Short mmCIF file of C-alpha atoms in Angstrom, two decimals:
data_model
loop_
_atom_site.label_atom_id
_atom_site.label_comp_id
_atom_site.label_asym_id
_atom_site.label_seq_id
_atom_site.Cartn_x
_atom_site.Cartn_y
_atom_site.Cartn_z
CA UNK A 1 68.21 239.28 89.36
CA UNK A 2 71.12 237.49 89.03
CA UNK A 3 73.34 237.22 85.72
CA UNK A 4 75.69 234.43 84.82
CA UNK A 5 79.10 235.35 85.56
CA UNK A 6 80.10 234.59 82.03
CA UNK A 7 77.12 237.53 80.58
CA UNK A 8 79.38 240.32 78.57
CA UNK A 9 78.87 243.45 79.74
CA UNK A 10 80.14 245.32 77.16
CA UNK A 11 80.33 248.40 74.94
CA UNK A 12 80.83 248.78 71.25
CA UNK A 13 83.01 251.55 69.06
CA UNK A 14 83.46 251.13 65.12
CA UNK A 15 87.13 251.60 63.63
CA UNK A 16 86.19 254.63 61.45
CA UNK A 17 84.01 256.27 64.00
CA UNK A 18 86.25 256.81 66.54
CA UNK A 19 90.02 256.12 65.47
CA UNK A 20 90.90 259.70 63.42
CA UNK A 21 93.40 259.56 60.52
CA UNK A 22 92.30 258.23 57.70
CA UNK A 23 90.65 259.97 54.58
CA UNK A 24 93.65 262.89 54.66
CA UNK A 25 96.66 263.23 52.59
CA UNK A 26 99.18 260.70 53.11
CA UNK A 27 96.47 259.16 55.01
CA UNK A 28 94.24 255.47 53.95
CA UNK A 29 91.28 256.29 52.42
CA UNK A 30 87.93 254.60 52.65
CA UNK A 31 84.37 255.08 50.21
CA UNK A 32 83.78 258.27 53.05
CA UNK A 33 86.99 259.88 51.42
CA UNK A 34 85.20 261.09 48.76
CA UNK A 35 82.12 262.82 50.00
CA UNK A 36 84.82 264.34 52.80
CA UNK A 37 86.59 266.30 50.13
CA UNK A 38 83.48 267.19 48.33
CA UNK A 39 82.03 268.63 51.49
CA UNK A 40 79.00 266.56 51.15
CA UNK A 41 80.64 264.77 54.98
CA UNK A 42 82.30 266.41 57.64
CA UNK A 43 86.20 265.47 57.55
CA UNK A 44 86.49 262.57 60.27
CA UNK A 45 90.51 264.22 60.76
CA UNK A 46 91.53 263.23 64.08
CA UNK A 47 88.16 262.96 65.54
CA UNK A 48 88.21 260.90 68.44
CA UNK A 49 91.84 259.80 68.17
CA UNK A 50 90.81 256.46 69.35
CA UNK A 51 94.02 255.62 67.31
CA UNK A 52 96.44 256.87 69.05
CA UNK A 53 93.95 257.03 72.74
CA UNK A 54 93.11 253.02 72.63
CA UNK A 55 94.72 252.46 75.88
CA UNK A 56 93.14 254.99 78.13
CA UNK A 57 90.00 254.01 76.40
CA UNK A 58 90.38 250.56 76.97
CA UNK A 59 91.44 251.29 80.75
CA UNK A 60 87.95 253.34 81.33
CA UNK A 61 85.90 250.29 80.00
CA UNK A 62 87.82 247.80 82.26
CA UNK A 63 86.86 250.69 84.94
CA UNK A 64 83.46 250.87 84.09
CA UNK A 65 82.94 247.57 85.34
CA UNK A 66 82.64 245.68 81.57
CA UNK A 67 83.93 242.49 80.66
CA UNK A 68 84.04 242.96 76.91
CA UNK A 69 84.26 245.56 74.78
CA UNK A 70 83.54 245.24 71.10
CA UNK A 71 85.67 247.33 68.47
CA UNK A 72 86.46 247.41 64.81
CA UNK A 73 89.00 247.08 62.09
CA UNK A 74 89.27 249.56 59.45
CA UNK A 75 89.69 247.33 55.89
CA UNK A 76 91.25 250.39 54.32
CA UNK A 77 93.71 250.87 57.22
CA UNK A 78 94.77 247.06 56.77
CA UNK A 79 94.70 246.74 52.75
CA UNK A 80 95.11 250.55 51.72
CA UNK A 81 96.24 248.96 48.07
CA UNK A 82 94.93 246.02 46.65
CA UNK A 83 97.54 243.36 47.34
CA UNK A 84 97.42 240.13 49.56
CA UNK A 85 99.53 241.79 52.27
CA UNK A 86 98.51 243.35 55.28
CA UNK A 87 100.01 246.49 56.55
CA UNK A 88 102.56 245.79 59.20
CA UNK A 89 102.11 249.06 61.33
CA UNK A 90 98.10 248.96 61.35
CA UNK A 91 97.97 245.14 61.86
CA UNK A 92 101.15 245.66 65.32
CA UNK A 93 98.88 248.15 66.38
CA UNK A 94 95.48 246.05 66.28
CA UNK A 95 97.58 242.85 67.73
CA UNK A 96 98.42 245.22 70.39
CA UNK A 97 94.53 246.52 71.06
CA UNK A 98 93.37 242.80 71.50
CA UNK A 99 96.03 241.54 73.74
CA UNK A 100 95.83 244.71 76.07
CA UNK A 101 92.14 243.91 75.89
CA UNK A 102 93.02 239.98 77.20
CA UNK A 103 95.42 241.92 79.69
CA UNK A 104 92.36 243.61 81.28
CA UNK A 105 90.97 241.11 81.54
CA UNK A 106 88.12 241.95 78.74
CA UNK A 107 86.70 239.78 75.96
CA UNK A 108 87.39 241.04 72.73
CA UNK A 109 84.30 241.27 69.80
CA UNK A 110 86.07 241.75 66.62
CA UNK A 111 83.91 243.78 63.67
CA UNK A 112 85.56 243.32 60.33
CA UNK A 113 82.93 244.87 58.61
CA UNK A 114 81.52 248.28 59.38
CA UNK A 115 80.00 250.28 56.87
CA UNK A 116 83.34 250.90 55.31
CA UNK A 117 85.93 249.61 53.03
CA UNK A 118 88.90 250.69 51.09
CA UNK A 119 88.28 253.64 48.31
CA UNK A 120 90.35 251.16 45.86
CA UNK A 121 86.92 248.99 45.52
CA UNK A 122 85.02 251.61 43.82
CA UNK A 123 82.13 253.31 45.07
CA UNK A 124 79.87 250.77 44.21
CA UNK A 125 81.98 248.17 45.37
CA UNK A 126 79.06 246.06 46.72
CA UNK A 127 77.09 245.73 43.18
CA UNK A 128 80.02 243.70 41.99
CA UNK A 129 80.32 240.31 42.28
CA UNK A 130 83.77 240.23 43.23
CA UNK A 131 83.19 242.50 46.75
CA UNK A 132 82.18 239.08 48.63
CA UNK A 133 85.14 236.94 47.15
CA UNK A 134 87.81 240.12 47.95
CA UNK A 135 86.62 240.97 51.49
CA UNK A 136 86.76 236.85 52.57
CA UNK A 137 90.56 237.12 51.26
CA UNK A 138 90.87 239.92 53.49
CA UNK A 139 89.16 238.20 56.62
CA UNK A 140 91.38 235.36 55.80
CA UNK A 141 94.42 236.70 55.76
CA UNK A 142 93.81 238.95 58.71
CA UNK A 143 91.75 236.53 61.11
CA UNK A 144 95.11 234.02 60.34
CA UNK A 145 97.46 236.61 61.53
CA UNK A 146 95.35 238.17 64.50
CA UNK A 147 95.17 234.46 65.78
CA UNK A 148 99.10 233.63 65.29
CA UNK A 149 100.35 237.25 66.87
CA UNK A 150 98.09 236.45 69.82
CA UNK A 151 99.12 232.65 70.28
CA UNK A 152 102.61 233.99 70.52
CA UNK A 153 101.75 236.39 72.91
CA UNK A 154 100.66 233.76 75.06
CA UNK A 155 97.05 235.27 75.03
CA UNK A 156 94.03 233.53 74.19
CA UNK A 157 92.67 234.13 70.05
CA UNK A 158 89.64 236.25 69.56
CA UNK A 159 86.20 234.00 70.18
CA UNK A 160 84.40 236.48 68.74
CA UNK A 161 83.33 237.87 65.34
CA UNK A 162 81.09 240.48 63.84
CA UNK A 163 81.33 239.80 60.32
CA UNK A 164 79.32 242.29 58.60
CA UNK A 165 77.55 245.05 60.45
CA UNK A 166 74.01 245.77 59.60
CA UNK A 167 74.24 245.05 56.42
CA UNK A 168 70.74 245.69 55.77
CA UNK A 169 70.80 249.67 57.42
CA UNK A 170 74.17 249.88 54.56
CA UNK A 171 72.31 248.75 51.61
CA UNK A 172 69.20 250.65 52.29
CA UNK A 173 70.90 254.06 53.58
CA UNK A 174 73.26 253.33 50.38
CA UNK A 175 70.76 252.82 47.54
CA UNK A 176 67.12 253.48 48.92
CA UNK A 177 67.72 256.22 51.41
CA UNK A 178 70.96 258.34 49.60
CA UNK A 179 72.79 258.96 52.64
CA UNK A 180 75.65 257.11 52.55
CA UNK A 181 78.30 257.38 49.54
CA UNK A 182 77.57 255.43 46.41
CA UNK A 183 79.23 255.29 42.97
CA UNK A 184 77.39 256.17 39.61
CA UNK A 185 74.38 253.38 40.85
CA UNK A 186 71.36 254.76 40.35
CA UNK A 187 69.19 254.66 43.48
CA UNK A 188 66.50 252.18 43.62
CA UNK A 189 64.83 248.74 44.04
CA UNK A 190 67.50 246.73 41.79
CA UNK A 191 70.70 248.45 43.54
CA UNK A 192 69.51 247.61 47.04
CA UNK A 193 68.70 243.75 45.99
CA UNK A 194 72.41 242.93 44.50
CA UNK A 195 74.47 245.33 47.19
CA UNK A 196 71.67 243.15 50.00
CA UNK A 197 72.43 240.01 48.30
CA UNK A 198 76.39 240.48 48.28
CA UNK A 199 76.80 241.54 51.88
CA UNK A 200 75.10 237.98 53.31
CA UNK A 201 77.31 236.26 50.86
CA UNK A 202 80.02 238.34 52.13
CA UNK A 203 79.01 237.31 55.52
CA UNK A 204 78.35 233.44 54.40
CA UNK A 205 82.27 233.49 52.63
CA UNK A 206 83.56 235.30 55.88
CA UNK A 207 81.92 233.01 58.32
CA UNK A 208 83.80 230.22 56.65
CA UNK A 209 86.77 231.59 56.02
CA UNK A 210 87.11 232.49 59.88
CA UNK A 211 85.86 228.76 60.43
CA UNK A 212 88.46 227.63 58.40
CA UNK A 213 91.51 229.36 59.91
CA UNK A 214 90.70 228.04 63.59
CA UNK A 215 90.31 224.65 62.55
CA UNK A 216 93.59 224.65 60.30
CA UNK A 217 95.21 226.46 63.65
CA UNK A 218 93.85 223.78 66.06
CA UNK A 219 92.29 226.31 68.23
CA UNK A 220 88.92 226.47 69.93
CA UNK A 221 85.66 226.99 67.68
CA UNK A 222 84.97 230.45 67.23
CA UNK A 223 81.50 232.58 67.38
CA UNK A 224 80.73 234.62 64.12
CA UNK A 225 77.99 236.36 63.49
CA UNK A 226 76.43 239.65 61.75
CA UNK A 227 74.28 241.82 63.08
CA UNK A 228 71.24 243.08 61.61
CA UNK A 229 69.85 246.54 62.62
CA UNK A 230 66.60 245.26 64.34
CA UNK A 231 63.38 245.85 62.44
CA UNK A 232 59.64 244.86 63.22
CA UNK A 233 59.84 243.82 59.34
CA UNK A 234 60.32 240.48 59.28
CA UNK A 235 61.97 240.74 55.94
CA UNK A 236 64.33 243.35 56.72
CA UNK A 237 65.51 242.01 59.79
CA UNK A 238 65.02 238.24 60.87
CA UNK A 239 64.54 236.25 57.53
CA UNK A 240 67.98 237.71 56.55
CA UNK A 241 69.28 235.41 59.36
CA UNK A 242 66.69 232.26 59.03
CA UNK A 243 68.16 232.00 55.48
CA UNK A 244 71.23 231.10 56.80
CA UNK A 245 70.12 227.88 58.89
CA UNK A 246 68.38 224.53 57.48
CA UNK A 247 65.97 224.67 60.03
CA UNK A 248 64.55 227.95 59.14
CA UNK A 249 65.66 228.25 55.23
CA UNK A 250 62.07 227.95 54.49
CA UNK A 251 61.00 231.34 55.63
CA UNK A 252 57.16 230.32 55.40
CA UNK A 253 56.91 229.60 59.22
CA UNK A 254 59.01 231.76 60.31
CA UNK A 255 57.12 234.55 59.12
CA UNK A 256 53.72 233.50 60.18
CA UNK A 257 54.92 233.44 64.01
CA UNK A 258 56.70 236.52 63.59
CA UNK A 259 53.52 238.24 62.56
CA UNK A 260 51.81 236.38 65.34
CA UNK A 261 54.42 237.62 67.70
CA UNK A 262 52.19 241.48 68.14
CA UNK A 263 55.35 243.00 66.88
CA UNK A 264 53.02 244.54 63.65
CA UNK A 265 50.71 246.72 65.32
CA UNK A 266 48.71 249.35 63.36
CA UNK A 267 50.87 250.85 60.63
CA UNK A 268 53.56 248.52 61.16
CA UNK A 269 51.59 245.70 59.09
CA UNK A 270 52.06 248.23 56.01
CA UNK A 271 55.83 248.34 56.62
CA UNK A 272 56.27 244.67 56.88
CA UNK A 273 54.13 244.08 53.50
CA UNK A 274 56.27 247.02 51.99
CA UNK A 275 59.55 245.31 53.03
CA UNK A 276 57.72 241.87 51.88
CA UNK A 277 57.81 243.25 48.27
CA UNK A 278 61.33 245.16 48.39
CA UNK A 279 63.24 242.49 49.62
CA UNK A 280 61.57 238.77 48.98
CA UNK A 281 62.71 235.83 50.33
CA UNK A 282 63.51 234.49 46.75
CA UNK A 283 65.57 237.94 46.02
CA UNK A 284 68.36 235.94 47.41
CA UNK A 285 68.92 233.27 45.38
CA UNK A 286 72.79 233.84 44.98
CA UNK A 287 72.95 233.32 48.77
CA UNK A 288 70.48 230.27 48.65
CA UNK A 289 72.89 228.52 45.73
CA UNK A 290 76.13 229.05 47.68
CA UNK A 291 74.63 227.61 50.68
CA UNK A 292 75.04 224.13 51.49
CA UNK A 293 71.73 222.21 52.12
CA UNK A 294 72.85 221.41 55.52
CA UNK A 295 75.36 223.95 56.28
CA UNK A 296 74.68 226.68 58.88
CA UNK A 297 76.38 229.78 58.65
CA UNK A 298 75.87 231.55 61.90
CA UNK A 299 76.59 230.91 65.32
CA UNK A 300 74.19 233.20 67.46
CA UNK A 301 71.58 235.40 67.65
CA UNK A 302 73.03 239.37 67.38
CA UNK A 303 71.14 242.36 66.27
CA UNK A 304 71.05 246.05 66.98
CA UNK A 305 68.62 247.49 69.08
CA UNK A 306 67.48 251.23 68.67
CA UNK A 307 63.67 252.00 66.86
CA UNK A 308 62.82 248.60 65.25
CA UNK A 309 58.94 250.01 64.73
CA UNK A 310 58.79 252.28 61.51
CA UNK A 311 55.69 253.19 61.87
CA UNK A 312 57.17 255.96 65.01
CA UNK A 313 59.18 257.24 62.49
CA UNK A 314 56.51 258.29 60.41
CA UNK A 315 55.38 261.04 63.38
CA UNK A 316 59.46 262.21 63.54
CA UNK A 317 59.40 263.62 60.17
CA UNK A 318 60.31 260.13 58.24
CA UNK A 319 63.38 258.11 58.37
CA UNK A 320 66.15 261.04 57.52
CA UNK A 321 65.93 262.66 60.73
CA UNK A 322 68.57 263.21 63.16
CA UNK A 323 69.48 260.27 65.32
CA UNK A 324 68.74 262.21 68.90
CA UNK A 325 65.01 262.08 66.88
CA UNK A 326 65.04 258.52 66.12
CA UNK A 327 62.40 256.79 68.33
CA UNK A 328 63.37 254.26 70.87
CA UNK A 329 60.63 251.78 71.72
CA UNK A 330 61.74 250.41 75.42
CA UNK A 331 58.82 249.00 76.73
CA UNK A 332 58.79 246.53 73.82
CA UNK A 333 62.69 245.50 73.72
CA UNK A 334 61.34 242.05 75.46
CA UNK A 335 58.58 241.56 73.12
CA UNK A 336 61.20 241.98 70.20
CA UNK A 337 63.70 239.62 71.89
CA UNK A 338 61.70 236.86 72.20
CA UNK A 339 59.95 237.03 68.64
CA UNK A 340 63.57 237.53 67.36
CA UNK A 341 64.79 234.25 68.93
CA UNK A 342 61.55 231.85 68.62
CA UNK A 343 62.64 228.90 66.96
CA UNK A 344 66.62 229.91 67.57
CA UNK A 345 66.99 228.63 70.78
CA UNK A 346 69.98 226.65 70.67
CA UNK A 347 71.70 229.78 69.65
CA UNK A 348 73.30 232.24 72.52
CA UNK A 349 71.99 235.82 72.29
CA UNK A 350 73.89 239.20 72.04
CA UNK A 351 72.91 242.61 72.00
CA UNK A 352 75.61 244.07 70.09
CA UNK A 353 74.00 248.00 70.21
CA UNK A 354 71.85 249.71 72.01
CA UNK A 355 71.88 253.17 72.99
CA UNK A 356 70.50 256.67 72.38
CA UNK A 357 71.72 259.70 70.14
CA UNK A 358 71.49 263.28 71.75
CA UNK A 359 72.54 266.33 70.35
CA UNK A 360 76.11 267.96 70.95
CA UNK A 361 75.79 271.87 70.25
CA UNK A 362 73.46 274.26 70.21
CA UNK A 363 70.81 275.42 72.73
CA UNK A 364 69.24 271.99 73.17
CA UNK A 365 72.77 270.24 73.57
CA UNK A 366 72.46 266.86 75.41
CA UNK A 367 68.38 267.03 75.24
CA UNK A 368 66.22 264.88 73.16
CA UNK A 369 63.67 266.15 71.95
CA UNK A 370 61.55 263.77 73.64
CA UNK A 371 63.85 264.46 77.22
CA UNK A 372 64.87 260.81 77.40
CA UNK A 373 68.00 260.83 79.05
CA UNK A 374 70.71 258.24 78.30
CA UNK A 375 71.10 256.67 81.73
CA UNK A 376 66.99 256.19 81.92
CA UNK A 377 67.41 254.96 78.89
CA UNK A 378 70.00 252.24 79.98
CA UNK A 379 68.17 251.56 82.98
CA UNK A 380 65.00 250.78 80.46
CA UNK A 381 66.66 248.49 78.62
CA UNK A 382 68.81 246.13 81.09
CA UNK A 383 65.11 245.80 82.83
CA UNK A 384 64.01 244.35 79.73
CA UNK A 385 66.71 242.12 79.83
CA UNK A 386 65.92 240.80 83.35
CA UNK A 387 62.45 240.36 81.65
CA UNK A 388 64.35 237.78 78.58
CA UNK A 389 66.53 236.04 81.00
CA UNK A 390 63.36 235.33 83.18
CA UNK A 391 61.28 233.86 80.53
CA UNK A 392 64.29 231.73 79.53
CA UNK A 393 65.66 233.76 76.43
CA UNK A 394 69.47 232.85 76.24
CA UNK A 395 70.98 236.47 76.69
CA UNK A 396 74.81 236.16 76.91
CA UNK A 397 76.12 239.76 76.16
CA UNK A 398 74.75 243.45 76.18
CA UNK A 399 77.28 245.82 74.53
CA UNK A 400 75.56 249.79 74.99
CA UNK A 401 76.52 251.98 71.68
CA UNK A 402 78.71 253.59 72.53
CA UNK A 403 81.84 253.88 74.77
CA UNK A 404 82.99 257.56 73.50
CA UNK A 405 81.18 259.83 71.13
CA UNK A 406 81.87 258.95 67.71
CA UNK A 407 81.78 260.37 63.96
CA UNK A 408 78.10 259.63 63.49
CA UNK A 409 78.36 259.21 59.03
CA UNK A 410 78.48 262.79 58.06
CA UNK A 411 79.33 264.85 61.66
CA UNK A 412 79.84 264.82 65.00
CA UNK A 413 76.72 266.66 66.15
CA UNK A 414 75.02 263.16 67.40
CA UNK A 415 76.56 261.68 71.17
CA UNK A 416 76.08 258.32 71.57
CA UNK A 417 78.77 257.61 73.93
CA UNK A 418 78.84 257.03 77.19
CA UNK A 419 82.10 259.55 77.60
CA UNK A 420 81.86 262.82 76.19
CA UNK A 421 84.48 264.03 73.83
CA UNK A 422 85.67 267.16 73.34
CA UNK A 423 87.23 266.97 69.83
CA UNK A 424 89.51 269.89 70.45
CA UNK A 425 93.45 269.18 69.87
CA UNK A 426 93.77 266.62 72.91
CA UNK A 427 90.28 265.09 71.73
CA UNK A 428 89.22 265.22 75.73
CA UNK A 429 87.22 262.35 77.16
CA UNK A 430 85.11 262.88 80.70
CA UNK A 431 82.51 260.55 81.79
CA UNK A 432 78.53 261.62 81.33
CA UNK A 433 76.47 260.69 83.96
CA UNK A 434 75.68 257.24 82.37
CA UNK A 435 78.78 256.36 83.24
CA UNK A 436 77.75 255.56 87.21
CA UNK A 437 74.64 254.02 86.18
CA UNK A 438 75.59 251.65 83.95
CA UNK A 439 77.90 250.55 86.44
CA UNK A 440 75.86 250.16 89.36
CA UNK A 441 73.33 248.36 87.11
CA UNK A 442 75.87 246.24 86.16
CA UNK A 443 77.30 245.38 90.11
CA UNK A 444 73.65 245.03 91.12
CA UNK A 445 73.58 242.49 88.81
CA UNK A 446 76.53 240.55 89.62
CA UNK A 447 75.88 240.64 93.49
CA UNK A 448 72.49 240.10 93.42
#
């Protein structure tokens, strides 16, 4: 079928995961620095050298055959101290990034959140109260001068915002799960509630902050929105984003269809009670006060796609398992789409991730375990797509995790990107066999 010429066709990197330099001496340090020097994570060093590579990355994606690409800002890298100004060098270079992107004729998607943020907030910087407040200064101030550099370069202002990435994989990887770097919080139920609750109202201040800077600059409305990691638990996943509009505040219906929708199947039904009972609607109560009755703080419909059904998860071994392990659940991608979007449908829809891990050394390098390879995989999932568009479902933008191999939180055993990197000295990129896929999917698609 046919897509609108306006669909994004996109891939997405995060700051930290591919851009090198940061967490060494002399270098800005984020909440991974830590667990780097304590060998409990893998040094990031120069990794992918997306920092100083941008442009030849940016140059394959325009060569793939995308229209958009979707790429990060590392907080620490902008605010390394804890002062109101940004810093000049890091800011030039992301200025640079986003008009080159314009140049090439690419849309930019702008993450200001992603799983990071600057070592100065503490470990536990998302227990305090002041995270949300601090990080909407931050957006402010950098959103303002992202917009003005651009302007003067006679380029068009970023339309698009990520404002906190998965915020509900951090919070649970942070304080349920252990695997990401915490402070002296103790793991558990209470943890996970305040670091949930802050994110959204770092989202809900962020969202209006970026709001406010367009409309004080005159310039077109922008799109912000977060992106949860998709979830067949309705409280994990979708109620986090019906809290934030009037029409679906009260969660009550929402739920109901949702567990109509055939998404809980079998074990699943235990998982959505469980996540029923560790994260209630009425957990959020900071976030329901700050909202305005009326006020709705999110522009479209965005969510990861990888295993949303926890119940697979409990046949790979549980939830810590490598991600060339995690379960992918194709067939059901439409099913999930259109329970996701039910009563959301004046809202466009993005994919902002979707992809597969495989594993990078070893004797079974580049082979799942259960041999699903990354361009069947792609295939799979733009099919579902046709499926959404078909039934009506307002897709606007796929963006495939990821363009180059990445620091995966800890290592750089798991490939998710669509060019392979050798992270030798000249951090080598050649193109995997996805590469040609993706693009004739994409042409087919366009031509059809």
């Amino acid at each position: 079928m046919r897509y609108p010429n306006s669909f994004l066709w996109g891939a997405s990197t995060s700051a930290f995961q591919v851009e090198g330099h940061l967490n060494g001496p002399s270098e800005p340090e984020n909440n991974w620095g830590a667990w780097e020097r304590q060998g409990l994570a893998r040094r990031t060093a120069r990794g992918a050298d997306f920092w100083n590579l941008w442009r030849e990355d940016l140059g394959r994606a325009r060569s793939l055959g995308l229209s958009a690409l979707r790429l990060g800002v590392e907080w620490a890298r902008l605010q390394p101290q804890p002062t109101a100004l940004l810093e000049p060098v890091a800011l030039a270079r992301y200025v640079e990034m986003l008009v080159t992107l314009r140049e090439l004729e690419l849309e930019p998607v702008v993450t200001l959140h992603h799983f990071t943020h600057p070592a100065w907030l503490g470990g536990d910087a998302w227990l305090s109260r002041d995270t949300p407040r601090r990080f909407a200064a931050f957006v402010r101030t950098l959103v303002d001068a992202l917009a003005r550099a651009m302007s003067e370069r006679h380029v068009e202002p970023v339309r698009h915002y990520v404002t906190v990435n998965e915020p509900n994989a951090l919070a649970l990887a942070t304080y349920v799960l252990g695997v990401f770097p915490r402070g002296l919080a103790k793991l558990g139920r209470r943890s996970f509630l305040t670091a949930m609750n802050h994110l959204m109202l770092a989202h809900l201040y962020a969202y209006r902050a970026t709001h406010a800077v367009y409309q004080e600059l005159n310039l077109e409305r922008p799109v912000v929105t977060f992106n949860p990691w998709a979830c067949s638990a309705y409280s994990y996943d979708r109620m986090l984003f019906d809290l934030l509009r009037p029409s679906t505040r009260d969660t009550g219906g929402s739920r109901a269809q949702w567990r109509e929708s055939g998404l809980n199947r079998g074990l699943d039904k235990g998982v959505d009670k469980f996540f029923e009972w560790l994260l209630p609607s009425d957990a959020f109560r900071e976030l329901a006060s700050a909202l305005g009755r009326h006020e709705d703080a999110v522009d479209s419909v965005a969510f990861d796609y990888y295993g949303p059904f926890l119940s697979e998860y409990v046949g790979a071994r549980g939830l810590k398992v490598h991600p060339w392990e995690w379960p992918t659940s194709p067939a059901r991608f439409s099913d999930y789409l259109l329970a996701r979007t039910r009563g959301h449908e004046d809202l466009p829809v993005f994919v902002m991730e979707n992809g597969i891990g495989t594993p990078g050394h070893g004797p079974e390098a580049g082979r799942r375990p259960d041999q699903l390879l990354r361009e069947v995989a792609l295939e799979q999932a733009i099919h579902a797509l046709d499926e959404s568009l078909s039934q009506g479902i307002d897709v606007q933008g796929y963006f495939h995790w990821s363009l180059i191999d990445n620091y995966e939180w800890g290592g750089f055993d798991a490939r998710f990107g669509l060019y392979h990197v050798d992270y030798g000295p000249r951090a080598v990129r050649t193109a995997k066999p996805a590469v040609a896929r993706f693009q004739s999917l994409i042409w087919e698609r366009r031509l059809a």
